[in-house]
Coordinates of C-alpha atoms and ligand atoms in Angstrom, one line a residue:
Chain A
M250 CA -0.2 0.1 0.0
A251 CA 3.1 3.0 1.1
R252 CA 4.8 2.0 -2.2
M253 CA 1.8 1.6 -4.0
S254 CA 0.8 5.3 -2.9
R255 CA 4.4 7.0 -3.5
L256 CA 4.2 5.9 -6.5
R257 CA 1.6 7.6 -7.1
S258 CA 2.5 10.9 -5.3
P259 CA 2.7 14.4 -7.3
G260 CA 6.7 14.1 -7.5
A261 CA 7.0 10.5 -9.0
I262 CA 4.2 10.9 -11.7
A263 CA 5.7 14.4 -13.1
L264 CA 8.9 12.7 -12.8
L265 CA 7.8 9.8 -15.0
V266 CA 6.2 11.7 -17.2
T267 CA 9.2 14.3 -17.5
L268 CA 11.6 10.9 -17.8
G269 CA 9.2 9.4 -20.8
F270 CA 9.1 12.8 -22.6
L271 CA 13.2 13.4 -22.2
A272 CA 13.8 9.7 -23.6
A273 CA 11.5 10.8 -26.6
L274 CA 13.4 13.7 -26.8
A275 CA 17.1 12.6 -27.1
V276 CA 15.9 9.9 -29.2
A277 CA 14.3 12.8 -31.5
Y278 CA 17.6 13.9 -30.5
V279 CA 20.3 11.4 -31.9
Q280 CA 18.1 10.7 -35.0
D281 CA 18.4 14.8 -35.9
S282 CA 14.8 14.9 -36.3
T283 CA 13.6 18.3 -35.4
Y284 CA 10.1 16.9 -36.3
W285 CA 9.2 15.4 -33.9
M286 CA 11.6 17.8 -31.3
A287 CA 8.9 20.5 -32.7
T288 CA 6.5 17.9 -32.2
L289 CA 7.3 17.1 -28.6
A290 CA 7.9 20.8 -28.0
R291 CA 4.0 21.2 -29.3
M292 CA 2.6 17.5 -27.6
A293 CA 4.3 19.2 -24.1
A294 CA 2.8 22.6 -24.3
L295 CA -0.6 21.0 -25.1
A296 CA -0.7 18.3 -22.4
L297 CA 0.3 21.4 -19.9
S298 CA -3.1 22.7 -20.9
A299 CA -4.9 19.6 -20.7
V300 CA -3.6 19.2 -17.2
S301 CA -4.3 22.3 -15.8
L302 CA -8.1 21.8 -17.4
S303 CA -8.5 18.3 -15.7
F304 CA -7.1 19.8 -12.9
L305 CA -10.9 21.3 -13.6
V306 CA -12.9 19.3 -14.8
G307 CA -11.5 16.4 -13.2
Q308 CA -11.0 18.0 -9.5
A309 CA -13.0 21.1 -9.4
G310 CA -15.9 19.6 -11.0
L311 CA -16.5 22.9 -13.6
V312 CA -16.3 22.3 -17.0
S313 CA -14.6 24.6 -18.5
F314 CA -15.2 24.8 -22.4
G315 CA -13.5 28.3 -22.6
H316 CA -9.9 26.9 -22.2
A317 CA -8.3 27.9 -25.1
A318 CA -9.0 32.0 -24.3
P319 CA -6.2 31.4 -21.6
V320 CA -4.1 29.6 -24.0
G321 CA -4.2 32.0 -26.5
I322 CA -3.8 35.1 -23.8
G323 CA -0.4 33.5 -23.1
A324 CA 0.5 33.6 -26.6
Y325 CA -0.6 36.9 -27.4
A326 CA 1.2 37.9 -24.1
V327 CA 4.4 36.1 -25.9
L328 CA 4.1 38.6 -29.4
I329 CA 2.7 41.9 -27.7
A330 CA 5.6 41.9 -24.8
G331 CA 7.8 40.4 -28.2
E332 CA 6.3 43.9 -30.1
F333 CA 7.7 45.9 -27.0
G334 CA 11.2 44.3 -27.2
V335 CA 10.8 42.5 -23.8
R336 CA 11.7 38.7 -25.2
E337 CA 12.9 37.2 -21.4
V338 CA 11.3 33.8 -21.1
M339 CA 12.2 35.1 -17.0
I340 CA 9.7 38.0 -17.7
V341 CA 7.3 36.7 -20.3
L342 CA 6.5 33.6 -19.0
P343 CA 5.0 34.9 -15.7
L344 CA 3.3 37.8 -17.6
A345 CA 2.1 34.7 -19.4
F346 CA 0.5 33.2 -16.3
A347 CA -0.3 36.8 -14.9
A348 CA -2.3 37.9 -17.6
A349 CA -4.1 34.2 -18.8
A350 CA -4.7 34.0 -15.0
L351 CA -6.3 37.5 -14.6
F352 CA -8.7 36.7 -17.4
S353 CA -10.1 33.0 -15.8
A354 CA -10.2 35.4 -12.4
L355 CA -12.4 38.2 -13.9
T356 CA -14.4 36.2 -16.4
G357 CA -14.8 33.5 -13.3
A358 CA -16.2 35.8 -11.1
I359 CA -19.0 35.9 -13.4
A360 CA -19.3 32.4 -14.5
L361 CA -19.2 30.6 -10.8
R362 CA -22.3 32.0 -10.4
T363 CA -24.2 29.6 -12.8
R364 CA -23.8 25.7 -12.7
G365 CA -23.5 22.8 -15.2
V366 CA -24.5 23.3 -18.5
Y367 CA -24.8 27.6 -17.9
F368 CA -21.2 27.2 -16.4
I369 CA -20.2 25.5 -20.2
M370 CA -22.2 28.2 -21.8
I371 CA -20.3 31.5 -20.0
T372 CA -17.2 29.5 -20.2
L373 CA -17.8 29.4 -24.2
A374 CA -19.3 33.0 -24.5
F375 CA -16.2 34.7 -22.2
A376 CA -13.7 32.3 -24.9
Q377 CA -15.7 33.7 -27.7
M378 CA -15.9 37.5 -26.7
A379 CA -11.7 37.1 -26.4
F380 CA -11.4 35.6 -29.8
Y381 CA -13.4 38.4 -31.2
V382 CA -11.2 41.4 -29.3
A383 CA -8.0 39.9 -30.8
A384 CA -9.2 39.5 -33.4
S385 CA -9.7 42.8 -33.2
L386 CA -6.3 43.7 -32.3
S387 CA -5.0 45.5 -36.1
A388 CA -1.8 46.6 -34.3
F389 CA -1.2 42.9 -33.6
G390 CA -2.6 41.3 -36.8
G391 CA -6.4 41.1 -36.0
D392 CA -7.9 38.5 -38.0
D393 CA -5.0 37.1 -39.8
G394 CA -2.4 37.0 -36.2
M395 CA 1.1 37.7 -36.5
A396 CA 4.4 36.0 -36.7
I397 CA 5.9 36.5 -33.1
A398 CA 9.4 39.0 -32.8
G399 CA 11.3 36.1 -32.7
R400 CA 11.9 33.3 -30.0
S401 CA 12.1 34.1 -26.2
T402 CA 15.4 34.2 -24.7
F403 CA 16.5 32.8 -21.4
L404 CA 18.9 35.2 -19.2
G405 CA 19.4 36.7 -22.7
E406 CA 20.7 33.1 -24.2
R407 CA 19.0 32.2 -27.3
I408 CA 18.7 28.8 -26.3
L409 CA 15.2 28.2 -27.5
R410 CA 15.5 28.7 -31.1
R411 CA 16.1 25.2 -31.1
D412 CA 13.7 23.3 -31.5
H413 CA 15.7 20.6 -28.5
G414 CA 15.9 23.5 -26.3
L415 CA 12.2 24.7 -26.3
A416 CA 11.0 21.5 -26.7
L417 CA 12.7 20.8 -23.2
L418 CA 11.2 24.3 -21.6
A419 CA 8.3 23.0 -22.3
I420 CA 8.8 18.9 -21.2
G421 CA 10.1 20.8 -17.5
L422 CA 7.6 23.2 -17.8
L423 CA 4.9 20.0 -18.1
G424 CA 6.5 18.4 -15.1
V425 CA 6.7 21.2 -12.8
G426 CA 2.9 21.8 -13.9
L427 CA 2.1 18.2 -12.9
F428 CA 3.8 18.6 -9.1
V429 CA 2.3 21.9 -8.9
L430 CA -0.9 21.0 -9.4
G431 CA -1.1 16.9 -8.4
R432 CA 0.4 18.8 -4.3
V433 CA -2.6 21.7 -4.6
T434 CA -4.9 18.6 -5.4
A435 CA -3.8 16.6 -2.4
S436 CA -3.8 19.6 0.2
K437 CA -6.3 21.0 2.1
F438 CA -7.5 23.5 -0.5
G439 CA -7.5 20.2 -2.9
L440 CA -9.7 18.3 -0.2
V441 CA -12.3 21.0 -0.6
L442 CA -12.4 21.8 -4.1
R443 CA -12.8 18.0 -4.6
A444 CA -15.5 17.7 -1.9
A445 CA -17.1 20.7 -3.4
R446 CA -17.3 18.6 -6.7
D447 CA -18.7 16.1 -5.3
N448 CA -21.4 17.4 -2.9
E449 CA -21.6 21.1 -2.4
T450 CA -24.8 20.7 0.0
R451 CA -22.4 19.2 2.6
V452 CA -19.7 21.8 2.1
R453 CA -21.3 24.0 2.7
A454 CA -23.6 22.0 5.6
L455 CA -19.8 22.5 7.0
G456 CA -19.6 26.0 7.1
L457 CA -17.2 26.0 4.2
A458 CA -17.7 28.8 1.7
T459 CA -16.5 27.2 -1.7
Y460 CA -16.7 29.9 -4.1
G461 CA -13.1 31.4 -3.1
H462 CA -11.5 28.0 -3.8
R463 CA -13.3 27.9 -7.3
L464 CA -12.3 30.4 -8.1
A465 CA -8.4 30.7 -6.9
A466 CA -8.7 27.1 -9.1
L467 CA -9.9 29.2 -12.0
A468 CA -6.7 31.7 -11.4
L469 CA -4.4 28.7 -11.2
A470 CA -5.3 26.7 -14.3
G471 CA -6.5 29.5 -16.2
G472 CA -2.5 30.9 -15.8
V473 CA -1.0 27.4 -16.2
A474 CA -2.8 27.2 -19.7
G475 CA -1.3 31.1 -20.3
L476 CA 2.3 29.0 -20.1
S477 CA 0.8 26.5 -22.4
G478 CA 0.0 29.4 -24.7
A479 CA 3.0 31.3 -24.6
L480 CA 4.9 27.8 -25.3
L481 CA 3.1 27.3 -28.4
A482 CA 3.4 30.5 -29.7
N483 CA 7.5 30.3 -29.6
Q484 CA 7.0 26.6 -31.0
A485 CA 5.0 27.7 -34.0
E486 CA 7.0 31.9 -33.7
F487 CA 3.3 33.0 -35.2
V488 CA 0.5 33.8 -32.7
S489 CA -3.4 34.5 -34.5
P490 CA -7.3 34.6 -33.0
S491 CA -7.4 30.6 -33.6
Y492 CA -5.0 29.9 -30.6
M493 CA -9.0 31.2 -29.0
N494 CA -11.2 29.1 -31.4
W495 CA -14.2 27.2 -29.7
H496 CA -12.6 24.0 -31.2
V497 CA -9.6 24.0 -29.2
S498 CA -11.5 24.5 -26.1
G499 CA -13.6 21.6 -27.5
Q500 CA -10.4 19.5 -28.3
A501 CA -9.1 20.3 -24.4
I502 CA -12.2 18.7 -23.7
V503 CA -11.7 15.7 -25.6
M504 CA -8.1 15.4 -24.9
V505 CA -9.3 15.3 -20.7
A506 CA -12.3 12.9 -21.2
L507 CA -9.8 10.4 -23.5
G508 CA -7.0 10.4 -21.1
G509 CA -9.4 10.1 -18.1
A510 CA -10.4 13.2 -16.2
G511 CA -10.5 11.7 -12.9
H512 CA -6.2 11.9 -12.7
L513 CA -4.5 15.0 -13.9
V514 CA -1.6 12.8 -16.0
G515 CA -4.7 11.7 -18.0
G516 CA -4.7 14.4 -19.4
V517 CA -1.3 14.1 -20.3
I518 CA -2.2 11.0 -21.9
G519 CA -5.1 12.7 -24.1
A520 CA -2.5 15.2 -25.3
V521 CA -0.3 12.4 -26.7
A522 CA -2.7 10.3 -27.9
V523 CA -4.6 13.3 -29.5
T524 CA -1.3 14.9 -31.1
L525 CA -0.3 11.8 -31.9
L526 CA -3.3 10.8 -34.2
D527 CA -3.7 14.4 -35.6
E528 CA 0.4 13.6 -37.0
A529 CA -1.0 10.4 -37.9
I530 CA -4.3 10.6 -39.9
G531 CA -4.7 14.8 -39.7
H532 CA -3.1 14.7 -43.1
Y533 CA -5.8 12.6 -44.9
T534 CA -8.7 14.3 -42.9
E535 CA -9.4 17.6 -41.1
Y536 CA -13.0 15.9 -40.0
W537 CA -10.6 13.1 -38.1
K538 CA -11.5 15.2 -34.8
L539 CA -15.2 15.4 -35.2
G540 CA -15.0 11.6 -35.3
L541 CA -13.2 11.6 -32.1
G542 CA -15.6 14.1 -30.4
L543 CA -18.9 11.9 -31.2
V544 CA -16.4 8.4 -30.0
V545 CA -15.8 10.1 -26.3
V546 CA -19.1 11.6 -26.4
G547 CA -20.6 8.2 -26.6
A548 CA -18.4 6.6 -24.5
A549 CA -19.4 8.9 -21.6
L550 CA -23.1 8.6 -22.0
L551 CA -22.8 5.1 -22.1
R552 CA -20.8 5.0 -19.1
G553 CA -23.3 7.2 -17.7
R554 CA -21.7 8.7 -15.6
G555 CA -18.2 11.0 -14.7
L556 CA -17.7 13.5 -17.1
L557 CA -21.5 13.6 -17.9
R558 CA -22.8 13.6 -14.5
R559 CA -20.5 16.3 -14.5
I560 CA -21.9 18.5 -17.0
V561 CA -25.3 18.0 -16.2
G562 CA -25.5 16.4 -12.6
G563 CA -24.0 20.0 -10.6
Q564 CA -27.0 21.2 -9.4
H565 CA -27.2 20.5 -5.9
D566 CA -30.0 22.9 -4.0
Chain B
M232 CA -34.1 30.4 33.6
T233 CA -31.0 30.6 31.5
E234 CA -31.3 31.4 28.3
P235 CA -31.5 29.4 25.5
I236 CA -28.9 29.0 22.8
L237 CA -31.5 28.7 19.9
R238 CA -34.9 30.3 19.7
L239 CA -37.2 29.8 16.3
E240 CA -40.2 33.0 17.0
N241 CA -43.3 33.1 15.1
L242 CA -41.6 31.0 12.0
S243 CA -43.8 30.5 9.2
K244 CA -43.6 28.8 5.2
S245 CA -45.6 28.0 2.2
Y246 CA -45.2 26.6 -0.8
G247 CA -47.8 27.7 -2.6
A248 CA -51.0 26.7 -0.9
L249 CA -49.0 24.2 1.1
T250 CA -48.3 25.8 4.3
V251 CA -45.4 23.9 5.5
T252 CA -44.5 25.9 8.7
S253 CA -47.0 27.3 11.0
D254 CA -46.1 30.0 13.4
V255 CA -43.6 28.1 14.8
S256 CA -41.9 28.9 17.8
L257 CA -39.7 27.1 20.0
D258 CA -36.4 27.6 22.1
L259 CA -33.5 25.0 22.4
R260 CA -31.7 25.0 26.6
P261 CA -28.2 25.2 26.8
G262 CA -27.2 21.4 27.2
E263 CA -30.6 20.1 26.5
V264 CA -32.1 17.6 24.2
H265 CA -35.0 18.7 22.5
A266 CA -36.6 16.6 20.7
L267 CA -39.5 17.2 17.6
I268 CA -41.9 14.7 16.4
G269 CA -44.9 14.6 14.0
P270 CA -46.1 12.1 11.5
N271 CA -44.4 12.7 8.0
G272 CA -44.5 15.8 6.5
A273 CA -45.9 17.4 9.2
G274 CA -42.8 20.0 8.5
K275 CA -39.8 18.7 10.2
T276 CA -37.8 18.5 7.8
T277 CA -38.0 21.8 6.8
L278 CA -37.8 23.0 9.7
V279 CA -34.2 21.7 10.6
G280 CA -33.8 23.3 6.9
E281 CA -34.3 26.6 8.1
I282 CA -32.9 26.5 10.9
A283 CA -29.8 25.5 9.3
G284 CA -30.4 28.2 6.6
A285 CA -31.2 26.4 3.6
V286 CA -34.4 26.9 3.5
T287 CA -35.8 30.5 3.8
P288 CA -39.1 31.2 6.5
D289 CA -41.6 33.5 4.7
A290 CA -41.7 35.2 8.2
G291 CA -40.7 34.9 11.5
R292 CA -36.5 34.7 13.3
I293 CA -33.8 32.7 14.3
L294 CA -32.1 33.7 16.7
F295 CA -28.9 31.9 17.8
A296 CA -26.1 32.1 20.2
G297 CA -27.9 35.5 20.9
R298 CA -27.5 36.4 17.7
D299 CA -30.5 37.1 14.9
V300 CA -29.6 34.5 12.2
T301 CA -32.5 35.4 9.8
Q302 CA -29.9 36.7 7.3
L303 CA -26.9 34.5 7.2
N304 CA -26.9 32.1 4.5
V305 CA -25.6 28.0 5.2
S306 CA -21.9 28.5 5.7
A307 CA -22.1 31.7 7.7
R308 CA -24.7 29.7 9.8
A309 CA -21.9 26.7 10.1
R310 CA -19.2 28.5 11.1
L311 CA -21.1 30.2 14.0
G312 CA -21.8 26.3 14.9
L313 CA -25.2 24.5 14.0
G314 CA -24.4 20.9 13.2
R315 CA -26.4 18.8 10.7
V316 CA -26.8 15.6 10.4
F317 CA -29.2 15.4 7.2
Q318 CA -32.1 12.6 7.0
I319 CA -31.0 11.8 4.2
S320 CA -26.9 11.5 4.1
Q321 CA -25.2 13.7 2.5
V322 CA -21.6 12.2 2.8
V323 CA -18.9 13.0 0.1
G324 CA -19.1 9.6 -2.1
S325 CA -15.6 9.6 -3.3
F326 CA -14.4 10.0 -0.3
S327 CA -13.0 7.7 2.5
A328 CA -14.9 7.7 5.5
R329 CA -11.4 9.3 6.8
D330 CA -11.2 12.4 4.4
N331 CA -15.2 13.4 5.0
V332 CA -14.2 13.6 8.3
R333 CA -10.7 15.9 7.8
L334 CA -13.4 17.6 5.6
A335 CA -15.2 18.4 8.5
A336 CA -12.4 19.3 11.0
L337 CA -10.8 21.7 8.3
A338 CA -13.9 23.0 8.2
H339 CA -13.6 24.0 12.5
R340 CA -10.2 24.1 12.9
G341 CA -9.3 26.2 9.7
G342 CA -6.6 25.8 7.0
S343 CA -8.1 25.3 3.8
W344 CA -6.2 27.7 2.4
G345 CA -3.2 25.6 2.3
L346 CA -2.7 24.9 -0.7
W347 CA 0.7 23.0 -0.1
R348 CA 1.4 20.5 2.1
P349 CA -0.8 17.3 1.6
A350 CA -3.5 17.6 4.1
S351 CA -3.1 14.0 4.9
S352 CA 0.1 15.1 6.4
D353 CA -1.3 17.1 9.2
A354 CA -1.0 14.5 12.1
A355 CA -3.4 17.0 13.9
L356 CA -5.8 17.2 11.5
T357 CA -5.9 13.0 10.6
A358 CA -6.4 12.9 14.9
A359 CA -8.8 14.9 14.9
A360 CA -10.8 12.8 12.4
D361 CA -9.9 9.5 13.7
A362 CA -11.2 9.9 17.6
A363 CA -14.2 11.4 15.9
L364 CA -14.5 8.2 13.7
D365 CA -14.1 6.5 16.7
R366 CA -16.5 8.0 19.4
V367 CA -19.2 6.7 16.4
G368 CA -17.2 3.3 15.6
L369 CA -16.6 3.7 12.4
S370 CA -12.5 3.3 12.8
A371 CA -12.5 -0.1 11.5
R372 CA -13.9 1.5 8.4
A373 CA -11.9 4.2 8.6
D374 CA -10.6 3.8 4.6
V375 CA -13.7 2.6 2.9
A376 CA -15.1 5.2 0.3
A377 CA -18.0 6.8 2.3
G378 CA -20.1 5.9 -1.1
V379 CA -19.9 2.0 -1.0
L380 CA -20.6 2.6 3.4
A381 CA -23.5 0.9 4.8
H382 CA -26.4 2.6 4.9
G383 CA -26.4 2.9 8.5
E384 CA -22.7 3.4 8.9
R385 CA -23.0 6.7 6.6
R386 CA -25.5 7.7 9.3
A387 CA -22.8 7.2 12.0
L388 CA -20.6 8.8 9.8
E389 CA -22.4 12.0 9.4
L390 CA -22.7 11.8 13.0
A391 CA -19.1 11.8 13.3
M392 CA -18.6 14.4 10.5
A393 CA -21.0 16.8 13.0
L394 CA -19.5 15.8 15.7
A395 CA -15.4 16.6 14.2
Q396 CA -17.5 19.8 13.1
A397 CA -17.0 20.8 17.1
P398 CA -20.8 22.5 16.7
K399 CA -22.4 24.5 19.8
V400 CA -25.4 22.8 18.0
L401 CA -26.8 19.7 17.3
L402 CA -29.3 19.6 14.5
L403 CA -30.0 15.9 14.3
D404 CA -32.9 15.1 11.4
E405 CA -33.9 11.1 12.1
P406 CA -29.9 10.3 12.4
M407 CA -30.8 7.1 13.4
A408 CA -33.2 5.8 10.6
G409 CA -33.0 2.7 8.1
T410 CA -29.5 2.1 10.9
G411 CA -29.3 -1.5 12.3
R412 CA -30.6 -2.3 16.0
A413 CA -26.9 -2.8 17.3
E414 CA -25.6 0.4 14.8
G415 CA -29.0 2.5 16.4
A416 CA -28.0 1.7 20.1
R417 CA -24.9 2.6 20.2
L418 CA -25.3 5.3 18.2
T419 CA -28.2 6.3 20.6
E420 CA -25.5 5.6 23.7
L421 CA -23.4 7.9 21.9
L422 CA -26.2 10.5 21.9
L423 CA -26.4 9.9 26.0
S424 CA -23.1 10.8 26.1
L425 CA -22.9 13.8 24.6
K426 CA -26.4 14.6 26.5
G427 CA -25.9 18.0 29.2
T428 CA -22.5 18.6 26.9
L429 CA -23.9 19.6 23.8
P430 CA -27.4 21.0 22.9
M431 CA -29.2 18.7 20.8
L432 CA -32.7 19.1 18.0
L433 CA -33.8 15.7 17.8
V434 CA -35.9 14.6 14.8
E435 CA -36.6 11.3 15.6
H436 CA -39.7 8.3 14.8
D437 CA -38.3 6.2 17.4
M438 CA -40.5 7.0 20.8
A439 CA -38.3 4.5 22.8
T440 CA -35.2 6.4 21.3
V441 CA -37.3 9.6 22.4
F442 CA -38.3 8.7 25.4
A443 CA -34.3 7.8 26.6
L444 CA -33.1 11.2 25.0
A445 CA -35.2 13.7 25.4
D446 CA -35.9 16.7 27.6
R447 CA -38.7 18.2 25.8
I448 CA -40.6 17.2 23.3
T449 CA -42.4 19.5 20.3
V450 CA -44.6 17.9 18.3
L451 CA -45.6 18.9 15.7
I452 CA -48.7 18.6 13.0
G453 CA -49.7 20.0 10.0
G454 CA -46.4 22.6 10.2
A455 CA -47.7 23.8 13.5
V456 CA -46.6 23.6 17.0
A457 CA -49.5 20.9 18.9
I458 CA -47.7 20.8 22.2
T459 CA -43.8 21.7 23.9
G460 CA -43.4 20.1 27.5
T461 CA -42.0 17.2 29.5
P462 CA -42.2 14.1 28.1
E463 CA -45.0 13.1 30.7
A464 CA -46.7 16.1 29.7
V465 CA -46.4 15.0 26.4
R466 CA -47.2 11.5 26.4
A467 CA -50.8 12.3 28.3
D468 CA -51.2 15.1 25.9
P469 CA -55.2 13.3 24.4
Q470 CA -54.5 15.8 21.3
V471 CA -50.8 14.1 20.6
R472 CA -52.0 10.6 21.5
R473 CA -55.1 10.8 19.2
A474 CA -53.2 12.6 16.2
Y475 CA -49.7 10.8 16.5
L476 CA -48.7 7.8 19.5
G477 CA -51.8 6.3 19.0
E478 CA -51.3 5.9 15.3
E479 CA -47.5 5.6 15.5
D480 CA -49.0 2.5 18.2
A481 CA -44.9 2.7 20.1
V482 CA -45.7 3.8 23.2
Ligands
ATP1215 N1 -39.5 21.9 -1.7 C1 -40.2 21.5 -1.3 N2 -42.0 22.2 -2.4 C2 -43.0 21.7 -2.1 N3 -43.7 21.3 -0.9 C3 -42.2 20.7 -0.2 C4 -41.2 21.4 -0.4 N4 -40.4 20.6 1.0 C5 -41.1 19.7 1.4 N5 -42.1 20.1 1.0 C6 -43.6 19.1 1.1 O1 -43.8 20.1 3.0 C7 -44.1 19.1 3.6 C8 -43.5 18.6 4.8 O2 -41.9 18.5 4.3 P1 -40.9 17.4 5.2 O3 -39.8 16.5 4.7 O4 -41.1 18.9 6.8 O5 -41.5 17.2 6.6 P2 -41.1 15.9 7.6 O6 -42.3 16.1 9.0 O7 -39.3 16.3 7.6 O8 -42.0 14.6 6.7 P3 -40.8 13.2 7.2 O9 -40.9 12.4 8.9 O10 -41.3 12.4 6.1 O11 -39.4 13.1 7.2 C9 -44.3 17.7 2.6 O12 -46.0 17.5 2.2 C10 -43.3 17.9 1.3 O13 -44.2 16.8 0.6
MG1216 MG1 -38.2 14.7 7.6

């Protein structure tokens, strides 16, 4: 029992995931495959976003259908800071985190007044607003988006210029993100959050207020999503409103559901699976994600609980 | 006479044409067990809900520890010291029994904003949880998920949670309902041991339990107080015998 629980500890899981990605990166590096190094960087960034969404959906019971918004805001933080000549990772990443966390907290303050399906709709609506605001930023590419001034630097060094440098940063952030969110999940704060997900009536009757905890969870997950966006912007060297497109939010939910919302690591599994599938069959058809989405929703319906219950069953007294 | 810890003044509540609470006034004195009895649908659970803050009365006031709490919400009243055992168990099904009680102890001890240290590594919190589990006889089941506990065990868990919350007043809505004979006896024993230290408002159908525990009894019929008095007075009241005890056939 003791050994099992140690293996499931946030530190062990974060370490295992980090080592797994590093091993894959080492292979790609030895093979000198820039394609796979770039793909691994993207995969780790998407996994970070999926892990933060898994924290919201699986642990806090908050099914956000607007997770692309904080991701996109993190990407725009890189773009806009770059236009002002700021490219240092140590500034850009905290900026991306803060901007995305602030957005999530402000919209969350309103969204948290609703539950269940209404929460899904309102988070989607806020993300759409962010999308249109981004599209109206003509100084930063408007509808079309624009290339970033250049990849971020680390303490002045241009180590992210090469794809393995960027992949290392993405993998490192994924490991840290898994560890931190895992710790928070197991903490007293996390205990209250998870209890409120299952039985809000009981939590209230104990005298615990759930609003503040949920708002903090939204802000934290939003900030982590912002980091993911900053990584994606660096990888693509291009930022556009499409980062915040609603089907990006939908894809994040599919990743979480596919990997299993019960544990944060499910976000990693889902992100890896979706990215690999995309690489394998995305060239043949663009519609495969629709099929995948239907399969995931179908599976949720058949199981009759889990995600679906979380979506429709959030209304306690 | 000592000041009551809880006082209801002229509470009323209707759902449409149905009056569920009708001008109810009653009080709970320090250390007292005050039983609330009445036939099914008399409005007992609704009244407990009004006291806890989950149901808003149409009229009347609720005073708790000398303070008007009528406008406060559920969590604010709970923080003031109102503990509630629900008629239909409200536990966190996916949590172990121990984590459920940890949650309750956390509510009482504070620290729910602790973001970093694992909840399970707080020795004092765990000790408080285990002590409460022990009191209700659930120690052996501490690691079992609350959702798969037997019905009676879940009732005991509810009580353990309410105790860990260290309330000033305990609202018990049929705590023994559906428990086995042995469990019921153990819970009655536990409530007896708390009697005198913790004031309780006890809703209970089982008359043997009521007469074993209660200092005073209020009979609610059709949402209105039919009589409040000592067990002897209530037992002797002809109206009560006719309307309630007679049909229960328990005394
Ligand atoms: N939210 C509600 N809306 C409409 N009617 C309600 C509501 N809650 C309770 N009632 C009605 O109010 C009446 C009193 O219900 P309550 O649950 O308070 O009774 P009770 O005395 O606790 O009964 P029991 O002994 O069966 O637990 C019942 O007729 C019930 O149907
Ligand atoms: Mg009832």
